[in-house]
Each structure stands twice: as C-alpha cells, then as structure tokens.
PDB file of C-alpha atoms and ligand atoms in Angstrom:
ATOM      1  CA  UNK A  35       9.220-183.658 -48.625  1.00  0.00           C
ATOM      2  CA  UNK A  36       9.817-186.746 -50.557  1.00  0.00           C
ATOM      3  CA  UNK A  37      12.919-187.709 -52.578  1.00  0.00           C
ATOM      4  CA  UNK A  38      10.502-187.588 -55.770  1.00  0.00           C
ATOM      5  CA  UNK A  39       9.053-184.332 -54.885  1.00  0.00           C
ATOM      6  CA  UNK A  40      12.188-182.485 -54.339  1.00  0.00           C
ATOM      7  CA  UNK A  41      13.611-183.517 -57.551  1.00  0.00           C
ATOM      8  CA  UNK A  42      10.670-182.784 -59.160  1.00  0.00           C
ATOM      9  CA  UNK A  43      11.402-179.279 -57.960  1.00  0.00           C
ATOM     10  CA  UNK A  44      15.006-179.021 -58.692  1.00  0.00           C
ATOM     11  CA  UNK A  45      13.888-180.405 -62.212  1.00  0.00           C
ATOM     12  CA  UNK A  46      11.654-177.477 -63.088  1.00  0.00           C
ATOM     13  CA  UNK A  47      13.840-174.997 -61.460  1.00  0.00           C
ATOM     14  CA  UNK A  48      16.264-175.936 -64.185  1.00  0.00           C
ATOM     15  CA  UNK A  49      13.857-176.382 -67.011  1.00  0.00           C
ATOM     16  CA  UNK A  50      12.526-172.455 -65.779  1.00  0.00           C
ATOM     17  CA  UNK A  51      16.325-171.696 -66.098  1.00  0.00           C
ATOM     18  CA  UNK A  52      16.981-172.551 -68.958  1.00  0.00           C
ATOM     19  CA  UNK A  53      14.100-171.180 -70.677  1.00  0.00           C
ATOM     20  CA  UNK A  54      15.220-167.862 -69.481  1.00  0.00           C
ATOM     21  CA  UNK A  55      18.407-168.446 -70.707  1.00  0.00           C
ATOM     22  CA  UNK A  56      17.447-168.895 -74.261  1.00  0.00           C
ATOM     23  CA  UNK A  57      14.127-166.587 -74.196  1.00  0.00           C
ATOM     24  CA  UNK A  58      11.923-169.440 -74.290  1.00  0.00           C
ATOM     25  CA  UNK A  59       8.423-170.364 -72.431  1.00  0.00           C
ATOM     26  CA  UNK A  60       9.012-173.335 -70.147  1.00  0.00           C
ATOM     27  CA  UNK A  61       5.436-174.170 -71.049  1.00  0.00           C
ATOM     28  CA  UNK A  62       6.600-175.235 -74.342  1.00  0.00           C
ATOM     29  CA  UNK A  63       8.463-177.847 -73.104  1.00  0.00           C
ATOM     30  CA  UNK A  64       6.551-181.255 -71.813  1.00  0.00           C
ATOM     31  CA  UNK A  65       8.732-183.093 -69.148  1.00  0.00           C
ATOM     32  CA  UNK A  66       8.046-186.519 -69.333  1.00  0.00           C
ATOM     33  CA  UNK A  67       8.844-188.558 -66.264  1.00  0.00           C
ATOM     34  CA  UNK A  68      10.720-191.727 -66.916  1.00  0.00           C
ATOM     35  CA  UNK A  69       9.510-194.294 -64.908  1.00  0.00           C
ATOM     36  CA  UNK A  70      10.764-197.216 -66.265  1.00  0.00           C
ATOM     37  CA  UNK A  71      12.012-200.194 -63.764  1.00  0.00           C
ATOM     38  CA  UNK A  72      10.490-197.910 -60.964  1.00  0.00           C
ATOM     39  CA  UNK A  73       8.085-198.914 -58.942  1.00  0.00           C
ATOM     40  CA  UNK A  74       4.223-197.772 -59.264  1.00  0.00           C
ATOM     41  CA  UNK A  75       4.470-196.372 -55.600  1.00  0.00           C
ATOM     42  CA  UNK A  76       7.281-194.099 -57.069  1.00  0.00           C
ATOM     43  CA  UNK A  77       5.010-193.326 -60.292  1.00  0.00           C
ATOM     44  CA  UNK A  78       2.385-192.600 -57.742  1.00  0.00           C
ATOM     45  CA  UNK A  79       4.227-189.952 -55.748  1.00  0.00           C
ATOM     46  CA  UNK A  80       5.303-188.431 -59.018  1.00  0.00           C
ATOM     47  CA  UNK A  81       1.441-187.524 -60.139  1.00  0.00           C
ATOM     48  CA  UNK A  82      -0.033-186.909 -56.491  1.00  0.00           C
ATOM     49  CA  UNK A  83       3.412-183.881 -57.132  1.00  0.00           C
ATOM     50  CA  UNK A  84       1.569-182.706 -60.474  1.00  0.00           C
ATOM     51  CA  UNK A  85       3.286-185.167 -63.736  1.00  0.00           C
ATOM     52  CA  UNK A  86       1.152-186.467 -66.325  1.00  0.00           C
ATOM     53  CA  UNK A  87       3.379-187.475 -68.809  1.00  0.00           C
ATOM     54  CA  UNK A  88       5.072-191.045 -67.976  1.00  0.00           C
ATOM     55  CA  UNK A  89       7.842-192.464 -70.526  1.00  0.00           C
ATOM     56  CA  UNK A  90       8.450-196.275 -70.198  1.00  0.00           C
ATOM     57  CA  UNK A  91      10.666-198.627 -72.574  1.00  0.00           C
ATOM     58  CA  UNK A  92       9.231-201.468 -73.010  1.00  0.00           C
ATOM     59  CA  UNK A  93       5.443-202.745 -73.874  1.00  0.00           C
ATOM     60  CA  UNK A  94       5.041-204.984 -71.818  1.00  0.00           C
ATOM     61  CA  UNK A  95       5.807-203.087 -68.518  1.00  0.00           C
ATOM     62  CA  UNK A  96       4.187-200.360 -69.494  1.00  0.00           C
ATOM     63  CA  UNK A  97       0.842-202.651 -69.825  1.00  0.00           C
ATOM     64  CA  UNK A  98       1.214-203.543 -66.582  1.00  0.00           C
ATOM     65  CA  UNK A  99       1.703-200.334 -64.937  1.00  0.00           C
ATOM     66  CA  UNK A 100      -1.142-198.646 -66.939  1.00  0.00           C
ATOM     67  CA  UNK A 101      -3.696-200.905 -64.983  1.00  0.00           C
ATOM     68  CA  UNK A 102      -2.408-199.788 -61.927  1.00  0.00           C
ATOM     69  CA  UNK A 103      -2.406-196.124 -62.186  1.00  0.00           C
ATOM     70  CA  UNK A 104      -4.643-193.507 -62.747  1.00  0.00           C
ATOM     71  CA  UNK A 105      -6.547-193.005 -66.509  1.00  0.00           C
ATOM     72  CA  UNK A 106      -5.425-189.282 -67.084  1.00  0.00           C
ATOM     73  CA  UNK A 107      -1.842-190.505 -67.011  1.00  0.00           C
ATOM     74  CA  UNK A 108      -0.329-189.647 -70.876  1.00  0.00           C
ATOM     75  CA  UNK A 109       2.022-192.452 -71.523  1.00  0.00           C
ATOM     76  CA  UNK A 110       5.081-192.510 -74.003  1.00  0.00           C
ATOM     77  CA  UNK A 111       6.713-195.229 -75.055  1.00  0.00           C
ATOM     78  CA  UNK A 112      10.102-194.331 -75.630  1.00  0.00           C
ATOM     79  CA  UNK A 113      12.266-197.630 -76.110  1.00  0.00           C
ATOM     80  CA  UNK A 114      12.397-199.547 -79.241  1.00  0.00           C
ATOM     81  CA  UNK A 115       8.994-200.929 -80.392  1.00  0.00           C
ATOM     82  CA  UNK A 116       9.203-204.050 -82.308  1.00  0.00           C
ATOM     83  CA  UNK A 117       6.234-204.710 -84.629  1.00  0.00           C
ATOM     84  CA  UNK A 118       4.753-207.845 -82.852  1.00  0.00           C
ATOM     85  CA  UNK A 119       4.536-205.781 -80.177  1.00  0.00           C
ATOM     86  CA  UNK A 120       2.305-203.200 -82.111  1.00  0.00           C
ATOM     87  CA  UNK A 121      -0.825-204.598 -81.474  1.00  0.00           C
ATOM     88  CA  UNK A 122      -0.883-204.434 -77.895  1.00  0.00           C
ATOM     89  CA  UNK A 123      -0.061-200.669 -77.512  1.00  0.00           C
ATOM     90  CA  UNK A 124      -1.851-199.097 -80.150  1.00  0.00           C
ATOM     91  CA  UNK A 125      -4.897-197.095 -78.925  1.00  0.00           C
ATOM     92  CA  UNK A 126      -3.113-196.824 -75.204  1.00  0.00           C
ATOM     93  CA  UNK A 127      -0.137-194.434 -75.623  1.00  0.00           C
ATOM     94  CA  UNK A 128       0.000-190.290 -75.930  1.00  0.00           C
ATOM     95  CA  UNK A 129       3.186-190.646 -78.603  1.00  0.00           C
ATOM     96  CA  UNK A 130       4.924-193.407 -79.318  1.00  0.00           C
ATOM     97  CA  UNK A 131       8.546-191.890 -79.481  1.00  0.00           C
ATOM     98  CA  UNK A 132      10.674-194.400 -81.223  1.00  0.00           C
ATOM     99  CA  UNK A 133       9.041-194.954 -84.521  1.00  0.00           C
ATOM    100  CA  UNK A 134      12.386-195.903 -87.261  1.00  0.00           C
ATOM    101  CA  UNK A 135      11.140-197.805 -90.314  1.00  0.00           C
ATOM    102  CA  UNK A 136       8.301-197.019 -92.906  1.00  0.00           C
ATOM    103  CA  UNK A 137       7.332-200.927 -92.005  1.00  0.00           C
ATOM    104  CA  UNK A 138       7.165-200.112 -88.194  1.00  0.00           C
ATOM    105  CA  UNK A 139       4.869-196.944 -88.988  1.00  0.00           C
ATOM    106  CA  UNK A 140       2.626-199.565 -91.757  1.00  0.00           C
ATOM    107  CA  UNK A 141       2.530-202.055 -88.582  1.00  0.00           C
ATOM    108  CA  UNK A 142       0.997-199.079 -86.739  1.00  0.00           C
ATOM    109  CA  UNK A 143      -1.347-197.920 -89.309  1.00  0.00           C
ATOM    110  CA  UNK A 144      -2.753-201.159 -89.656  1.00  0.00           C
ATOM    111  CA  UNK A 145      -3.387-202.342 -86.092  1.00  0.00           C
ATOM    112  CA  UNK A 146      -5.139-199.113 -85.978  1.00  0.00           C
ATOM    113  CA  UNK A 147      -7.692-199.598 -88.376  1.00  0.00           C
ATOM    114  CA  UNK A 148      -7.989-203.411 -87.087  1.00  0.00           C
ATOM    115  CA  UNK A 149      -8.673-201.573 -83.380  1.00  0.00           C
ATOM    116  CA  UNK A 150     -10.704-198.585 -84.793  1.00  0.00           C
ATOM    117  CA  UNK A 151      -8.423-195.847 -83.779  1.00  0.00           C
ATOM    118  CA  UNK A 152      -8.569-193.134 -84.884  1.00  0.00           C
ATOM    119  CA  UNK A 153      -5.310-191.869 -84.904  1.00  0.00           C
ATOM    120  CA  UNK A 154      -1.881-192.947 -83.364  1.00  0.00           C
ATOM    121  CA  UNK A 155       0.653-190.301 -82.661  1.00  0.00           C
ATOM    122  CA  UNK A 156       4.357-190.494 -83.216  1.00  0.00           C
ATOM    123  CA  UNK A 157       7.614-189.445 -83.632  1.00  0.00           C
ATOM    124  CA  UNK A 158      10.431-190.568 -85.947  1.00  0.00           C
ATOM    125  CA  UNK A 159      13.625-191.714 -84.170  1.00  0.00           C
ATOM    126  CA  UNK A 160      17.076-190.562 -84.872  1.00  0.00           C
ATOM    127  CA  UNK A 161      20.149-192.176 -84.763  1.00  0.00           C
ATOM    128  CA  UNK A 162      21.973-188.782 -84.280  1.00  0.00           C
ATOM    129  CA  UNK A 163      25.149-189.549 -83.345  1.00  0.00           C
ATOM    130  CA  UNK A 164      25.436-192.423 -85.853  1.00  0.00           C
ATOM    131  CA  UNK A 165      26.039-194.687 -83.131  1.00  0.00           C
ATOM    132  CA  UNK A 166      25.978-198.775 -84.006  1.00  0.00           C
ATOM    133  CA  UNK A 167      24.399-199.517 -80.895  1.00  0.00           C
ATOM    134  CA  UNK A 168      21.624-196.854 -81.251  1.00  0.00           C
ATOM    135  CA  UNK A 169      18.142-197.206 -82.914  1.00  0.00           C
ATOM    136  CA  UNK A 170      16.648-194.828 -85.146  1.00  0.00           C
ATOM    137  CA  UNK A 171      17.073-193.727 -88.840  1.00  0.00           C
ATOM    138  CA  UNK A 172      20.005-191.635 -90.117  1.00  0.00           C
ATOM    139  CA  UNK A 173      19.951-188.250 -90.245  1.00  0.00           C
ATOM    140  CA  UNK A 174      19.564-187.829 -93.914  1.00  0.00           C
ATOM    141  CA  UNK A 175      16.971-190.183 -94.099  1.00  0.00           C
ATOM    142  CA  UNK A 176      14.517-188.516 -91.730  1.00  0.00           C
ATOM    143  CA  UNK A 177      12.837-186.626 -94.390  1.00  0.00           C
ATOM    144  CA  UNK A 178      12.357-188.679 -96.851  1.00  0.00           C
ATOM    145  CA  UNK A 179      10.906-191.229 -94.163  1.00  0.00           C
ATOM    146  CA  UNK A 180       8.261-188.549 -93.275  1.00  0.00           C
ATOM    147  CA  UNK A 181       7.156-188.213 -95.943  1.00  0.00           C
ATOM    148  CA  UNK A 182       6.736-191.877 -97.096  1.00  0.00           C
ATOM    149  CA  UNK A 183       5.120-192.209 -93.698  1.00  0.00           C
ATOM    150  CA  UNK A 184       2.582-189.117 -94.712  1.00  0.00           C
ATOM    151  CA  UNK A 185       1.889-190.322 -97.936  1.00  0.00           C
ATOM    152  CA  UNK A 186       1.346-194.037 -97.348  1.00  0.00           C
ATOM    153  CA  UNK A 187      -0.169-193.729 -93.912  1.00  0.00           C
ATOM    154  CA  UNK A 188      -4.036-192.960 -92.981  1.00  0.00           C
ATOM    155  CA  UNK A 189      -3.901-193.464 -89.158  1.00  0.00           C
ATOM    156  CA  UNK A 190      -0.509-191.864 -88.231  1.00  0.00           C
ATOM    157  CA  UNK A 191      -0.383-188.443 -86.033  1.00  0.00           C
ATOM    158  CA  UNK A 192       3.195-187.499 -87.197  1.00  0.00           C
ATOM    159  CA  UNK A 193       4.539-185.051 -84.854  1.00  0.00           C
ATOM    160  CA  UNK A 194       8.213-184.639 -85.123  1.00  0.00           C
ATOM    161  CA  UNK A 195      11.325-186.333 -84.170  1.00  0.00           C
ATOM    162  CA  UNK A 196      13.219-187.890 -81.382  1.00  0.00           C
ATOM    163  CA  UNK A 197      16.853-189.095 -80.605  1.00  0.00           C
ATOM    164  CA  UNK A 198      18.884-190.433 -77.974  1.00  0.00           C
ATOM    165  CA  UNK A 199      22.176-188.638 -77.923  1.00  0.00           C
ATOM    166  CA  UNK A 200      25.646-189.950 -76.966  1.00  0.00           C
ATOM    167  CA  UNK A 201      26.908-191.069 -73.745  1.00  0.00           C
ATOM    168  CA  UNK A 202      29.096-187.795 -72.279  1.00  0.00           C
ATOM    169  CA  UNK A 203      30.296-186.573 -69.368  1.00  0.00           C
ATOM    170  CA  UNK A 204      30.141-182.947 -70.482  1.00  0.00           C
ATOM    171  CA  UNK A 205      26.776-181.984 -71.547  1.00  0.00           C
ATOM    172  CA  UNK A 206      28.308-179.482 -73.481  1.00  0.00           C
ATOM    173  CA  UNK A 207      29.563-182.241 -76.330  1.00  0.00           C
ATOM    174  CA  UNK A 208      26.316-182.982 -77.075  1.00  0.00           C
ATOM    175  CA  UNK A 209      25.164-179.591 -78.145  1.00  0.00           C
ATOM    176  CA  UNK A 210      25.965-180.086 -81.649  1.00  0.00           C
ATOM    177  CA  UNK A 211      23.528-182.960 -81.716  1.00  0.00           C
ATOM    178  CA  UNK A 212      20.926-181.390 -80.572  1.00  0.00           C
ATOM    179  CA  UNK A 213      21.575-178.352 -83.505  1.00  0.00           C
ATOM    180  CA  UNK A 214      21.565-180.816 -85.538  1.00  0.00           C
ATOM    181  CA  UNK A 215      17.946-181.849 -84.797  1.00  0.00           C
ATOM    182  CA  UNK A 216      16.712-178.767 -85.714  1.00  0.00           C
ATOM    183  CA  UNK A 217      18.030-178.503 -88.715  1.00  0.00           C
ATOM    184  CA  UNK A 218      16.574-181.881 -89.735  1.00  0.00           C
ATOM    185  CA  UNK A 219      13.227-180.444 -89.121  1.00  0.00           C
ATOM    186  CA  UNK A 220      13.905-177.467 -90.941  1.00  0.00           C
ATOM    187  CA  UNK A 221      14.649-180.194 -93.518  1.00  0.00           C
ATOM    188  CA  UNK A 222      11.418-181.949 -93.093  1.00  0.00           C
ATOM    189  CA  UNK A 223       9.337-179.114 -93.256  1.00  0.00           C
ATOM    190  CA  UNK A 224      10.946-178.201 -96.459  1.00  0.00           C
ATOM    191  CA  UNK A 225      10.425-181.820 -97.704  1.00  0.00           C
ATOM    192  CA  UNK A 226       6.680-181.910 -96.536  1.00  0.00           C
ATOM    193  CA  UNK A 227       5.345-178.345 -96.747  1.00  0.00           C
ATOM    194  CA  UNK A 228       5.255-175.978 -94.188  1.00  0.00           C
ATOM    195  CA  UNK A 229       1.509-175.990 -93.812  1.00  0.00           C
ATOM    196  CA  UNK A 230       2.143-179.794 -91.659  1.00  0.00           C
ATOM    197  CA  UNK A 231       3.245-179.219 -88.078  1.00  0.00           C
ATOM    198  CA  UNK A 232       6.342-181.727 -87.757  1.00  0.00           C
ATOM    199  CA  UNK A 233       8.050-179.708 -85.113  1.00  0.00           C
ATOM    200  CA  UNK A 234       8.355-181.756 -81.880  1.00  0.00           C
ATOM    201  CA  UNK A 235      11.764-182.294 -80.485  1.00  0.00           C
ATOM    202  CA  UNK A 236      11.787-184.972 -77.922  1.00  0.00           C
ATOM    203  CA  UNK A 237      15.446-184.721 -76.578  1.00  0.00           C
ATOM    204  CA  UNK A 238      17.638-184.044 -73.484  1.00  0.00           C
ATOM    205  CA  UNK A 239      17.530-186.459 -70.937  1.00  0.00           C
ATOM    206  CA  UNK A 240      19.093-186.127 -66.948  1.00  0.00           C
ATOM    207  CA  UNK A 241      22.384-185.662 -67.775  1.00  0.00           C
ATOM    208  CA  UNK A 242      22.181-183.203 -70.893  1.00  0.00           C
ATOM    209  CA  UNK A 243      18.328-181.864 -70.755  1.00  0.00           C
ATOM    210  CA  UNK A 244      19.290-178.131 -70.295  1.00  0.00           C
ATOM    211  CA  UNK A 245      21.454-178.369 -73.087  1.00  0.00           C
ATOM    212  CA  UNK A 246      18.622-179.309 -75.136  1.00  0.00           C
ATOM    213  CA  UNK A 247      16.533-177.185 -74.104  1.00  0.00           C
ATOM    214  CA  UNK A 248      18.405-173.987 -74.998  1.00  0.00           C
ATOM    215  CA  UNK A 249      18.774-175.496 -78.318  1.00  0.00           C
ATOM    216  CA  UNK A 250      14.837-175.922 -78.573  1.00  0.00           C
ATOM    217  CA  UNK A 251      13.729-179.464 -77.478  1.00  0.00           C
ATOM    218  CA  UNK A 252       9.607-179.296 -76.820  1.00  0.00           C
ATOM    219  CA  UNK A 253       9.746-182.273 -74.872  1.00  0.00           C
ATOM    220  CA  UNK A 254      12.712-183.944 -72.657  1.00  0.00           C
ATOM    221  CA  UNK A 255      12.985-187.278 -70.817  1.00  0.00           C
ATOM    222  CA  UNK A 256      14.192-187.638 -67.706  1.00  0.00           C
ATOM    223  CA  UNK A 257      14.631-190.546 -65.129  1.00  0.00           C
ATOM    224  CA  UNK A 258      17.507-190.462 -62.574  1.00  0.00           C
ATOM    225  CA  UNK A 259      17.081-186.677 -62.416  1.00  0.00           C
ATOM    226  CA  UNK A 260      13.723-187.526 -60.844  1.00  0.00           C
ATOM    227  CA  UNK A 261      13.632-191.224 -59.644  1.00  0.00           C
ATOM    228  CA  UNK A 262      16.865-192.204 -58.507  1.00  0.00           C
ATOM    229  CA  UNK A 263      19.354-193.998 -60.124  1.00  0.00           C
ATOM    230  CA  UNK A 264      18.253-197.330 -61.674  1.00  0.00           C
ATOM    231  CA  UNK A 265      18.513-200.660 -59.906  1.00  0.00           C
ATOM    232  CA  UNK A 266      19.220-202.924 -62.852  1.00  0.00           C
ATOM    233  CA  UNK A 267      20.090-201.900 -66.286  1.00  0.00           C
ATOM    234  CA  UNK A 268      18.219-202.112 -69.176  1.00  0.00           C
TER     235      UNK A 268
HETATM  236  C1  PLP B  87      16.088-194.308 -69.814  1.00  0.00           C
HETATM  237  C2  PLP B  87      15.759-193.345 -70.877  1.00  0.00           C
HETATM  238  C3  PLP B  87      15.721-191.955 -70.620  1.00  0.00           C
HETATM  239  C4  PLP B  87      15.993-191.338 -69.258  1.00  0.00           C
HETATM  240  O1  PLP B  87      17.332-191.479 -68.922  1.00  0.00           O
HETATM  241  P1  PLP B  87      17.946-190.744 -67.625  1.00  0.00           P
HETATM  242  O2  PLP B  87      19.383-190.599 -67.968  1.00  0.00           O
HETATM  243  O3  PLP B  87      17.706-191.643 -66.471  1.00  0.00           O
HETATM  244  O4  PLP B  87      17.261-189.430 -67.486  1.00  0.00           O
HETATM  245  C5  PLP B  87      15.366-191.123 -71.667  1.00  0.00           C
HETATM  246  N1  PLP B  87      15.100-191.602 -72.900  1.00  0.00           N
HETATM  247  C6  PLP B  87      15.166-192.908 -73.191  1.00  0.00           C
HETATM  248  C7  PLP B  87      14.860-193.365 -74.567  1.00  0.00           C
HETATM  249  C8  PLP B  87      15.498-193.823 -72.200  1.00  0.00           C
HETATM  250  O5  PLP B  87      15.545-195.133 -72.498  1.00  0.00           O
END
C-alpha cells in the first residue's frame, strides 16, 4: 500500500471516530484533500484511492493542475483570492472557501455574468481567532456580510462559513473556536431567515480536524495528514 493510501485510511478511521463520538454521520462531513505544493502524481494516487474533493491555495497552481487531472475532480480554493485573480477561476471551482469582503463577492458576481455562469458557490471566511496575520472577516461581522452578499448578489451560491484556526499544539485549545463557529451561523440564520441554508462549516485541518468535527464541521481540510509534510512553505 502506498504512503497516500494508508493515510487516506487512517484519515477516515478518525473521521468514522469521531462521528461516533459525537452521534454524527461521517457522511456529513466532505474531506477535502489538500494538495497544494504536491505533486499531480500524488493527487493522482489520492483519486485512483476514492477523493474527489481537492483544496489548493493559490489560482494559479490550481489552473495548472486542473488540466492535468481528471474532470470529475471538485476543486476548492481555499487560500486567499485576490480579485484580479477572479476572472480566471470563476466557472472552474466546487466552493471557493475564502470569500472576506462584500467587494471580493461583487468581483465574483460580476465575472460570472461576464462568463455566463450560472452560479458560483462560496463560503465567507473567518478570522476566528482575531489573528493579524489571518484573512477573513471578524466574527461579528459575518452576518451582516451575508446578508449584504444575499441582497446585492445575483450569481453567488452562499453556503456557509470557513476559518482557519490558530496555530496549537493541543488540539484541544482550539475547541472554543470551533463553538464559536456555530454560533455565528446560528447568528446568520437569524440575520437571514431560516428558510436559506447557510450551514456549511469548513474547519479542522491535520492537526485539529477531530476536534472540529465533534463540534460539527461539514467539511475539513487536510494536507500533511494525507500527503506528507510540505517541502517548502507557503
Ligand atoms: C494548507 C491548508 C490546510 C491544510 O493544512 P494541514 O495542516 O497540512 O492539514 C487547510 N486549510 C488551509 C486554508 C490551508 O492553507
């Protein structure tokens, strides 16, 4: 068995885990591979094992690997999006995690009418821990972004939110953040009615993911649990 394919395995194992653990269906959370500064041969191995959903950081790589790879791949772009960039992903991602400004989501909106698509889906990124070298909105200032987004958008899917939590050794110290999550959607659906669906989580990544998940995440990100540690930082 492959490196790749046994942590693949050791990855659901604890995703199956911790569902049980908190009473929830592991099929309602998405693990999205994160593939970004790996190689397509190790992207490869990962859907021959059974993973559609890819997570890369930056536009321009994930262009490039998209060509390569097979067409039912779902890709999320997960890093921070800059709006020049806009116009060369729209139409080619499944969610586009890392939305953080009414002017980003406008940029969005826009390029898709330009292309003719339909509809772009997305979540709103939050800077959860308040941390100066994190994207994302503030906490308080999720809802009232939603809804701007809602009301001044045509083309936007608006699915939920996303954050990147703290650095920590102890997994444990970021449980709070991830409480805190939910109650901002509990905010948002009070802000936007409850009859619109804004109730992805995308949080939890290799070092904190069950965490998350017992505290409700729908979709979680990880990388070194299932590539290998990075060569190069980014
Ligand atoms: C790199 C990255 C991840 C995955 O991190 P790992 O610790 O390798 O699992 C998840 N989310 C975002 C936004 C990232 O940039």
């Amino acid at each position: 068995m492959s490196g790749i394919r046994e942590n693949l395995n050791k990855v659901q194992e604890t995703i199956e885990a911790s569902c049980r653990k908190a009473g929830r269906d592991p099929k309602e959370v998405t693990l999205i591979a994160v593939s970004k500064t790996k190689p397509v041969s190790s992207i490869q191995e990962a859907y021959d094992a059974g993973v559609r959903d890819f997570g890369e950081n930056r536009v321009q790589e994930l262009m490039e690997k998209m060509d390569l790879l097979p067409g039912d791949i779902r890709w999320h772009l997960i890093g921070h999006l800059q709006k020049n960039k806009v116009k060369y992903i729209v139409g080619k991602t499944a969610l586009i995690h890392s939305v953080d400004s009414l002017e980003l989501a406008k940029e969005i909106d826009r390029q898709a009418e330009k292309k003719g698509v339909d509809r772009v889906d997305i979540l709103i990124e939050v800077n959860i821990g308040n941390e100066e070298s994190k994207f994302g909105v503030k906490p308080e200032d999720a809802p009232g972004l939603v809804d701007r987004i809602l009301s001044e958008t045509s083309r936007i899917g608006l699915h939920g939110i996303m954050c990147v939590a703290p650095y920590v050794v102890n997994p444990e110290e970021n449980r709070q953040y991830f409480v805190k999550m939910r109650k901002i959607i509990v905010d948002i659906m009070n802000e936007v009615g409850h009859n619109v669906h804004v109730d992805v989580m995308s949080m939890g990544m290799t070092g904190d993911y069950p965490v998350a998940i017992e505290e409700g995440a729908t979709m979680i990100r990880v990388g070194t649990g299932i590539f290998g540690e990075r060569d190069y930082p980014v």
